[in-house]
Coordinates of C-alpha atoms and ligand atoms in Angstrom, one line a residue:
M1 CA 56.7 298.6 -215.5
Q2 CA 58.7 295.5 -216.2
R3 CA 58.6 292.5 -214.2
A4 CA 62.5 291.6 -213.1
S5 CA 63.0 288.0 -213.1
T6 CA 65.1 286.3 -210.6
E7 CA 66.8 282.8 -210.0
D8 CA 64.8 280.7 -207.5
R9 CA 66.2 280.6 -204.3
S10 CA 65.0 278.1 -201.4
L11 CA 65.2 279.0 -197.7
E12 CA 66.7 275.7 -197.1
D13 CA 69.8 276.2 -199.0
Y14 CA 70.4 278.9 -196.0
E15 CA 70.5 276.3 -193.2
S16 CA 73.8 277.2 -191.9
Y17 CA 72.9 281.0 -192.1
I18 CA 69.6 280.9 -190.2
D19 CA 69.0 280.5 -186.6
D20 CA 66.0 278.8 -185.2
Q21 CA 64.2 282.3 -183.8
Q22 CA 64.5 283.5 -187.5
R23 CA 63.4 280.4 -189.4
R24 CA 60.3 280.4 -186.8
A25 CA 59.7 283.8 -187.3
I26 CA 59.8 283.7 -191.3
H27 CA 57.5 280.5 -191.8
E28 CA 55.0 282.0 -188.9
H29 CA 55.1 285.4 -190.7
A30 CA 54.8 283.7 -194.2
D31 CA 51.8 281.7 -193.0
S32 CA 49.9 285.1 -192.2
L33 CA 50.7 286.4 -195.3
S34 CA 49.9 283.5 -197.4
D35 CA 46.8 284.9 -199.3
L36 CA 48.2 288.2 -200.2
R37 CA 50.1 289.9 -203.3
V38 CA 53.0 291.9 -202.7
A39 CA 55.2 293.8 -205.0
H40 CA 58.6 295.6 -204.7
V41 CA 58.9 298.6 -207.1
N42 CA 62.4 299.8 -207.9
S43 CA 64.2 301.8 -210.7
T44 CA 66.6 298.8 -211.9
A45 CA 66.8 295.4 -212.1
S46 CA 70.7 295.7 -211.8
G47 CA 73.5 297.5 -210.1
G48 CA 73.3 299.2 -207.1
G49 CA 72.3 297.8 -203.5
V50 CA 68.5 298.0 -203.9
A51 CA 68.6 295.4 -206.9
E52 CA 71.3 293.4 -204.8
I53 CA 68.9 293.1 -201.7
L54 CA 65.6 292.1 -204.2
R55 CA 67.4 289.6 -206.1
A56 CA 67.4 287.5 -202.8
L57 CA 64.4 289.0 -201.2
V58 CA 62.0 288.5 -203.6
P59 CA 62.5 284.9 -204.5
L60 CA 62.9 283.8 -200.8
S61 CA 59.7 285.6 -200.0
N62 CA 58.1 283.6 -202.8
D63 CA 60.0 280.0 -201.4
V64 CA 58.2 280.9 -198.3
G65 CA 54.6 281.0 -199.9
V66 CA 54.4 284.8 -199.8
D67 CA 53.6 286.0 -203.6
T68 CA 56.0 288.5 -204.3
D69 CA 56.6 290.4 -207.4
W70 CA 59.6 292.7 -208.4
L71 CA 58.4 295.5 -210.6
V72 CA 61.0 297.8 -212.3
M73 CA 59.6 301.3 -213.7
D74 CA 59.8 302.2 -217.2
A75 CA 61.6 305.5 -217.7
P76 CA 63.6 307.6 -220.3
D77 CA 66.6 309.3 -219.2
E78 CA 65.5 312.7 -218.2
F79 CA 63.4 311.0 -215.5
F80 CA 66.9 309.5 -213.8
D81 CA 68.6 312.8 -214.3
V82 CA 65.7 313.9 -212.1
T83 CA 65.5 311.2 -209.8
K84 CA 69.6 311.3 -209.3
A85 CA 69.4 315.2 -208.3
V86 CA 66.3 314.2 -206.0
H87 CA 68.8 311.6 -204.4
N88 CA 72.0 314.2 -204.4
G89 CA 69.4 316.8 -203.1
L90 CA 68.4 314.2 -200.1
Q91 CA 72.0 313.6 -199.5
G92 CA 72.5 317.4 -198.8
D93 CA 73.6 318.9 -202.2
E94 CA 72.7 322.5 -202.9
I95 CA 71.1 322.3 -206.0
E96 CA 67.6 323.5 -207.5
F97 CA 64.5 321.3 -207.5
T98 CA 62.6 323.0 -210.6
D99 CA 59.0 323.1 -211.8
A100 CA 60.2 321.1 -215.0
M101 CA 62.1 318.5 -212.8
R102 CA 58.5 318.3 -211.1
D103 CA 56.6 317.7 -214.0
T104 CA 58.9 315.0 -215.3
Y105 CA 58.6 313.3 -212.3
R106 CA 55.0 313.4 -211.9
R107 CA 54.4 312.5 -215.7
V108 CA 56.6 309.2 -215.5
T109 CA 55.6 308.1 -212.0
E110 CA 51.9 308.1 -213.2
K111 CA 52.6 306.4 -216.5
N112 CA 54.3 303.7 -214.3
V113 CA 50.8 303.4 -212.2
A114 CA 49.2 303.5 -215.4
A115 CA 51.1 300.4 -216.7
L116 CA 50.9 298.6 -213.5
D117 CA 49.0 295.2 -214.1
G118 CA 47.0 293.6 -211.6
S119 CA 46.2 294.2 -208.0
Y120 CA 48.4 293.8 -205.0
D121 CA 47.4 294.0 -201.2
G122 CA 50.8 295.3 -200.4
I123 CA 53.2 297.4 -202.3
V124 CA 56.9 298.5 -201.1
L125 CA 58.3 301.5 -203.2
H126 CA 61.8 301.6 -203.0
D127 CA 63.8 305.0 -202.6
P128 CA 62.6 308.5 -204.0
Q129 CA 62.3 307.3 -207.9
S130 CA 59.0 305.1 -207.0
L131 CA 57.9 307.4 -204.1
G132 CA 55.6 309.5 -206.6
M133 CA 53.7 306.4 -207.3
A134 CA 52.0 306.6 -203.9
S135 CA 49.1 309.1 -204.3
T136 CA 48.2 307.8 -207.9
L137 CA 48.1 304.2 -206.5
A138 CA 46.4 304.9 -203.3
T139 CA 43.4 306.7 -205.4
R140 CA 43.4 303.6 -208.1
S141 CA 43.3 300.9 -205.2
P142 CA 42.6 302.5 -201.6
E143 CA 43.0 299.0 -200.0
T144 CA 46.6 298.3 -201.1
T145 CA 48.9 299.1 -198.2
L146 CA 51.9 301.1 -199.0
V147 CA 55.2 300.9 -197.7
W148 CA 58.1 303.2 -198.5
R149 CA 61.4 301.8 -198.4
C150 CA 63.8 304.7 -198.0
H151 CA 67.4 303.7 -198.5
I152 CA 68.9 306.9 -198.4
D153 CA 70.4 309.0 -195.3
L154 CA 68.2 312.0 -194.8
T155 CA 70.0 313.8 -191.9
A156 CA 71.6 316.5 -193.9
A157 CA 69.1 316.6 -196.7
N158 CA 68.3 320.2 -198.8
P159 CA 65.1 321.5 -197.4
A160 CA 63.6 321.7 -200.8
F161 CA 64.0 317.9 -201.3
L162 CA 62.9 317.0 -197.9
A163 CA 59.6 318.8 -198.3
F164 CA 59.3 316.9 -201.7
V165 CA 59.4 313.5 -199.9
R166 CA 57.0 314.9 -197.1
S167 CA 54.6 316.0 -199.6
N168 CA 54.4 312.4 -201.0
L169 CA 54.3 310.6 -198.0
D170 CA 50.3 311.0 -197.2
P171 CA 49.2 307.9 -198.6
I172 CA 52.1 305.9 -197.3
D173 CA 51.2 303.4 -194.3
R174 CA 54.7 303.2 -193.0
V175 CA 58.1 304.2 -194.2
I176 CA 61.3 301.9 -193.5
F177 CA 65.1 303.4 -192.9
S178 CA 68.3 301.7 -192.7
R179 CA 69.0 303.6 -189.9
T180 CA 66.5 305.3 -187.3
A181 CA 68.6 308.8 -187.3
Y182 CA 67.7 308.8 -191.1
G183 CA 64.0 309.3 -190.2
R184 CA 64.3 312.1 -187.7
E185 CA 63.2 314.7 -190.0
I186 CA 60.1 312.7 -191.1
T187 CA 57.1 313.1 -188.5
G188 CA 53.7 312.2 -188.4
I189 CA 53.7 308.7 -190.1
E190 CA 54.8 305.1 -188.6
K191 CA 58.3 304.3 -189.1
G192 CA 60.7 301.4 -189.0
V193 CA 64.2 300.7 -189.3
I194 CA 65.7 297.1 -191.4
H195 CA 69.2 296.8 -191.8
P196 CA 70.2 295.6 -195.2
A197 CA 72.1 292.4 -195.7
I198 CA 73.8 290.4 -198.1
D199 CA 73.3 286.9 -199.7
P200 CA 75.9 284.5 -199.0
L201 CA 75.3 282.0 -201.8
T202 CA 75.2 284.4 -204.9
P203 CA 78.3 284.2 -207.4
K204 CA 79.0 287.5 -205.6
N205 CA 79.6 286.3 -202.1
R206 CA 80.1 282.4 -202.2
P207 CA 83.3 280.9 -201.7
L208 CA 85.3 280.9 -205.2
S209 CA 85.5 277.0 -205.1
A210 CA 82.1 276.8 -205.3
L211 CA 81.5 278.9 -208.4
S212 CA 80.1 277.5 -211.8
D213 CA 82.6 277.4 -214.7
G214 CA 81.7 281.1 -216.1
G215 CA 82.5 282.3 -212.7
T216 CA 85.3 280.5 -212.3
E217 CA 87.0 282.3 -215.1
A218 CA 86.0 285.8 -214.0
S219 CA 87.4 285.1 -210.5
D220 CA 90.7 284.3 -211.8
L221 CA 93.0 287.1 -210.6
E222 CA 95.7 286.3 -213.0
E223 CA 93.6 287.4 -215.8
Y224 CA 93.4 291.1 -214.2
P225 CA 95.6 294.0 -215.3
F226 CA 96.9 294.3 -212.0
D227 CA 99.7 292.1 -210.0
P228 CA 97.7 289.6 -207.4
N229 CA 101.1 289.4 -205.6
R230 CA 101.6 292.8 -204.7
P231 CA 99.6 294.9 -201.9
L232 CA 96.3 295.6 -203.3
L233 CA 93.6 298.3 -202.2
V234 CA 90.0 298.2 -203.5
Q235 CA 87.0 300.1 -203.4
V236 CA 83.9 298.8 -205.2
S237 CA 81.2 301.6 -205.7
R238 CA 79.2 303.1 -208.6
F239 CA 81.3 306.2 -210.0
D240 CA 79.2 308.4 -208.0
P241 CA 80.8 311.8 -206.1
W242 CA 79.3 310.7 -203.1
K243 CA 81.5 307.4 -203.2
D244 CA 84.5 309.8 -203.3
P245 CA 86.6 308.0 -205.9
L246 CA 88.9 310.9 -206.2
G247 CA 89.5 310.9 -202.6
V248 CA 90.2 307.1 -202.8
V249 CA 93.1 308.2 -205.4
E250 CA 94.4 310.9 -203.0
A251 CA 94.4 308.5 -200.3
Y252 CA 96.4 305.7 -202.3
R253 CA 98.8 308.3 -203.5
A254 CA 99.6 309.2 -199.9
V255 CA 99.9 305.2 -198.8
E256 CA 102.1 304.7 -202.0
R257 CA 104.8 306.8 -200.4
S258 CA 105.2 304.3 -197.6
I259 CA 104.2 301.0 -199.2
P260 CA 106.1 300.8 -202.8
G261 CA 104.6 298.5 -205.3
V262 CA 101.1 299.4 -203.5
Q263 CA 98.1 299.1 -206.2
L264 CA 94.8 300.6 -206.3
V265 CA 91.6 299.1 -208.2
L266 CA 88.3 300.9 -208.4
A267 CA 85.6 298.6 -209.5
G268 CA 82.2 300.5 -210.6
A269 CA 79.1 299.5 -212.1
M270 CA 76.9 301.8 -214.6
P271 CA 73.3 301.1 -213.4
D272 CA 70.4 302.4 -215.6
D273 CA 69.2 304.5 -213.1
D274 CA 72.5 306.4 -212.3
P275 CA 73.4 308.9 -215.0
E276 CA 76.3 310.6 -213.4
G277 CA 78.4 307.3 -213.4
I278 CA 79.8 307.9 -216.9
E279 CA 80.8 311.5 -216.2
I280 CA 82.4 310.4 -213.0
Y281 CA 84.2 307.7 -214.7
R282 CA 85.7 309.9 -217.5
E283 CA 87.1 312.3 -214.6
V284 CA 88.6 309.4 -212.6
A285 CA 90.1 307.9 -215.8
A286 CA 91.7 311.3 -216.8
E287 CA 93.1 311.9 -213.5
T288 CA 94.7 308.4 -213.0
A289 CA 95.7 307.8 -216.7
D290 CA 99.5 308.3 -216.2
D291 CA 99.6 305.7 -213.2
P292 CA 100.2 302.3 -214.4
D293 CA 99.1 300.8 -210.8
I294 CA 95.6 302.4 -210.9
H295 CA 93.1 300.1 -212.3
L296 CA 89.4 301.4 -213.2
L297 CA 87.2 298.1 -213.7
T298 CA 83.7 298.6 -214.6
D299 CA 80.7 296.3 -215.1
L300 CA 82.4 293.4 -213.8
P301 CA 80.7 290.1 -213.3
D302 CA 79.5 289.1 -209.7
A303 CA 82.2 286.3 -209.7
G304 CA 84.9 289.0 -210.5
I305 CA 83.5 291.4 -207.9
N306 CA 83.8 288.5 -205.5
A307 CA 87.8 287.9 -206.6
I308 CA 88.7 291.3 -206.3
Q309 CA 87.1 291.6 -202.7
R310 CA 88.8 288.5 -201.8
G311 CA 92.2 289.2 -203.5
A312 CA 92.2 292.9 -201.6
D313 CA 94.6 293.2 -198.7
V314 CA 91.9 296.1 -197.5
V315 CA 88.9 297.5 -198.8
L316 CA 88.0 300.9 -198.8
Q317 CA 84.7 302.7 -198.4
K318 CA 85.6 306.4 -198.8
S319 CA 81.7 307.7 -199.1
L320 CA 81.1 310.9 -198.0
R321 CA 77.6 310.2 -197.5
E322 CA 76.2 306.7 -197.6
G323 CA 72.8 304.9 -196.9
F324 CA 74.2 301.7 -196.0
A325 CA 76.9 300.5 -198.2
L326 CA 76.6 296.6 -199.0
T327 CA 80.1 296.5 -200.2
V328 CA 81.7 296.9 -196.5
S329 CA 79.3 293.7 -195.5
E330 CA 80.6 292.0 -198.7
A331 CA 84.5 292.6 -197.9
L332 CA 84.0 291.7 -194.4
W333 CA 82.2 288.5 -195.2
K334 CA 85.2 287.8 -197.4
E335 CA 87.4 288.2 -194.4
T336 CA 89.2 291.3 -196.0
P337 CA 89.3 294.2 -193.3
V338 CA 87.6 297.4 -194.5
V339 CA 88.8 301.1 -193.7
G340 CA 85.6 303.1 -193.8
T341 CA 84.2 306.7 -193.4
D342 CA 82.3 307.2 -189.9
V343 CA 79.0 308.0 -192.2
G344 CA 75.8 306.3 -192.9
G345 CA 75.5 302.8 -192.7
I346 CA 79.5 302.2 -192.3
P347 CA 79.9 302.4 -188.8
L348 CA 76.9 299.8 -188.2
Q349 CA 79.5 297.3 -189.9
V350 CA 83.0 298.4 -189.4
E351 CA 84.1 298.1 -185.8
D352 CA 86.8 300.3 -185.2
G353 CA 90.0 298.6 -184.0
A354 CA 88.4 295.1 -184.8
N355 CA 87.6 294.5 -188.2
G356 CA 88.6 297.3 -189.7
Y357 CA 89.0 301.1 -189.0
L358 CA 86.4 304.2 -189.1
V359 CA 88.0 307.5 -190.4
E360 CA 86.3 310.7 -191.1
P361 CA 85.7 311.3 -194.5
R362 CA 88.0 314.5 -195.0
D363 CA 90.8 313.2 -192.9
L364 CA 93.0 311.8 -195.8
T365 CA 95.9 311.6 -193.4
T366 CA 94.2 309.2 -191.1
V367 CA 92.9 307.3 -194.0
A368 CA 96.2 306.6 -195.5
D369 CA 97.8 306.0 -192.1
R370 CA 95.2 303.2 -191.3
L371 CA 95.6 301.8 -194.9
A372 CA 99.6 301.5 -194.6
L373 CA 99.1 300.0 -191.0
L374 CA 96.8 297.3 -192.3
L375 CA 99.0 296.7 -195.5
E376 CA 101.9 296.2 -193.0
N377 CA 100.6 294.0 -190.6
D378 CA 99.8 290.7 -192.0
E379 CA 98.3 289.2 -188.6
Q380 CA 96.2 292.2 -187.7
R381 CA 94.7 291.8 -191.3
R382 CA 94.0 288.3 -190.4
R383 CA 92.4 288.8 -187.0
F384 CA 90.1 292.0 -188.5
G385 CA 89.0 289.3 -191.3
E386 CA 88.1 286.6 -189.0
R387 CA 85.8 289.3 -187.0
G388 CA 84.5 291.0 -189.8
R389 CA 83.2 287.5 -191.0
E390 CA 81.4 287.3 -187.7
T391 CA 79.9 290.6 -187.5
V392 CA 78.5 289.9 -191.1
R393 CA 77.4 286.2 -190.1
E394 CA 75.5 287.8 -186.9
R395 CA 73.9 290.9 -188.5
F396 CA 74.0 291.2 -192.2
L397 CA 72.9 288.0 -193.7
I398 CA 69.9 287.7 -196.0
P399 CA 67.8 285.6 -193.8
R400 CA 67.8 288.1 -191.4
L401 CA 66.3 290.8 -193.9
V402 CA 63.6 288.0 -195.1
R403 CA 62.4 288.0 -191.4
D404 CA 62.6 291.8 -191.1
H405 CA 60.8 292.3 -194.0
L406 CA 58.2 289.4 -193.7
T407 CA 57.7 291.0 -189.8
L408 CA 56.9 294.2 -191.4
L409 CA 54.6 293.1 -193.8
S410 CA 52.5 291.3 -191.4
D411 CA 52.8 294.1 -188.9
V412 CA 51.3 296.6 -191.5
G413 CA 49.2 293.5 -192.7
T414 CA 47.0 293.2 -189.7
E415 CA 45.1 296.4 -191.3
F416 CA 44.8 294.8 -194.9
P417 CA 42.6 295.8 -196.4
R418 CA 43.4 299.0 -194.7
R419 CA 41.0 301.6 -195.9
E420 CA 37.2 300.5 -195.6
Ligands
UDP501 N1 78.4 296.7 -207.2 C1 78.7 295.8 -208.3 N2 79.5 295.9 -209.4 C2 80.6 297.2 -209.4 C3 80.0 298.2 -208.4 C4 79.2 297.6 -207.2 O1 78.1 294.7 -208.5 O2 81.0 297.4 -210.4 C5 77.4 296.1 -206.6 C6 78.2 295.9 -205.0 O3 78.7 294.8 -205.0 C7 77.1 296.1 -204.2 C8 76.1 297.2 -205.0 O4 76.4 297.2 -206.3 O5 76.3 295.0 -204.2 C9 76.4 298.6 -204.3 O6 75.4 298.4 -203.1 P1 76.0 299.6 -202.0 O7 74.9 299.3 -201.1 O8 77.5 299.6 -201.4 O9 75.7 301.0 -202.7 P2 74.8 301.9 -203.5 O10 75.2 301.5 -205.1 O11 73.5 301.1 -203.3 O12 74.7 303.2 -203.2

């Protein structure tokens, strides 16, 4: 297990993004947790939404006096093959969960518990990758409170994978989902909901004018292979079948018929724990190789993602299944309207006809119509953009998430130490 390093953050810097109630609650709960040690455990230090959240939540928790570590599992590629299959199974894929996969999973999770240094009063295990550590952790330190933070939509899970999750939940004190509906199939355990959030002060989300020198370079749209003066559609997402990059390409081709000169950017990272990325990237690259107006950009620095989300006329999030999609809040925060599918956490963020449009994932005609409608209407894009920023300001900024996490910990923590 590796300790992930994070840049220091101070809650004071968030003065304009926090209300009095949030500030009071954060300090009140932080005081009640001040003697405790907490760890968040996940499987990658960069790429994907969980790492994005922990990069802000962990230093801000420390800043208010809650001793918090971020631990990243050590795992070989074969483990990530298994956990990506588990992720896909939990999203509804019809795949088999073999004994060999279970063995790999058990071996690696147990090895990570063995490598865990020190003791913690509370441990938050993120997603299925680390859930398997729970039973060995509970045996080893029965006094530790365990939370499972599930970022995945379990509403259409493949039963074999759902059973696997259930079989690991016994030692868990509380499960936290991103939406209430995700936990419907999980019973006999305390559950809660925390909506994800974005950090307005990172190079990904702050105004371009506030970036440091290195960031300024990455944010110069003139340096990118597309023409910043022509209409631009963007999807920022891992190259993952559930993010439907080929569907995005199809929708783009339909838009191109009515909006000549429109361009498409698919920006995608390749996190360590997502072995499918390169395969899907190659598939999309082969499909789009002969179109000079489709650009696949990989592993952009945060300032580049920032600039592209701002430079886009419309951001797309054409997921078939989705946990939350931080990318939607990221775009809305930058006053870019979003056309998103009506799945997972997207409808929490996209208000149809107010800050973007919600569409059915398989209804490419409507996806293309909505994109064209927005591209043709500057005034509507401006209005939607303004509303989008307010949506995020009200509900999806990191101080609210820090408050929710500290509330959670102090709530489950009333039982610290839990098992006499
Ligand atoms: N991301 C990035 N570079 C990329 C693609 C994605 O930095 O090329 C970031 C994106 O900006 C967001 C996170 O990865 O902060 C993805 O989180 P989201 O909740 O949208 O999806 P997940 O990958 O967790 O399914």
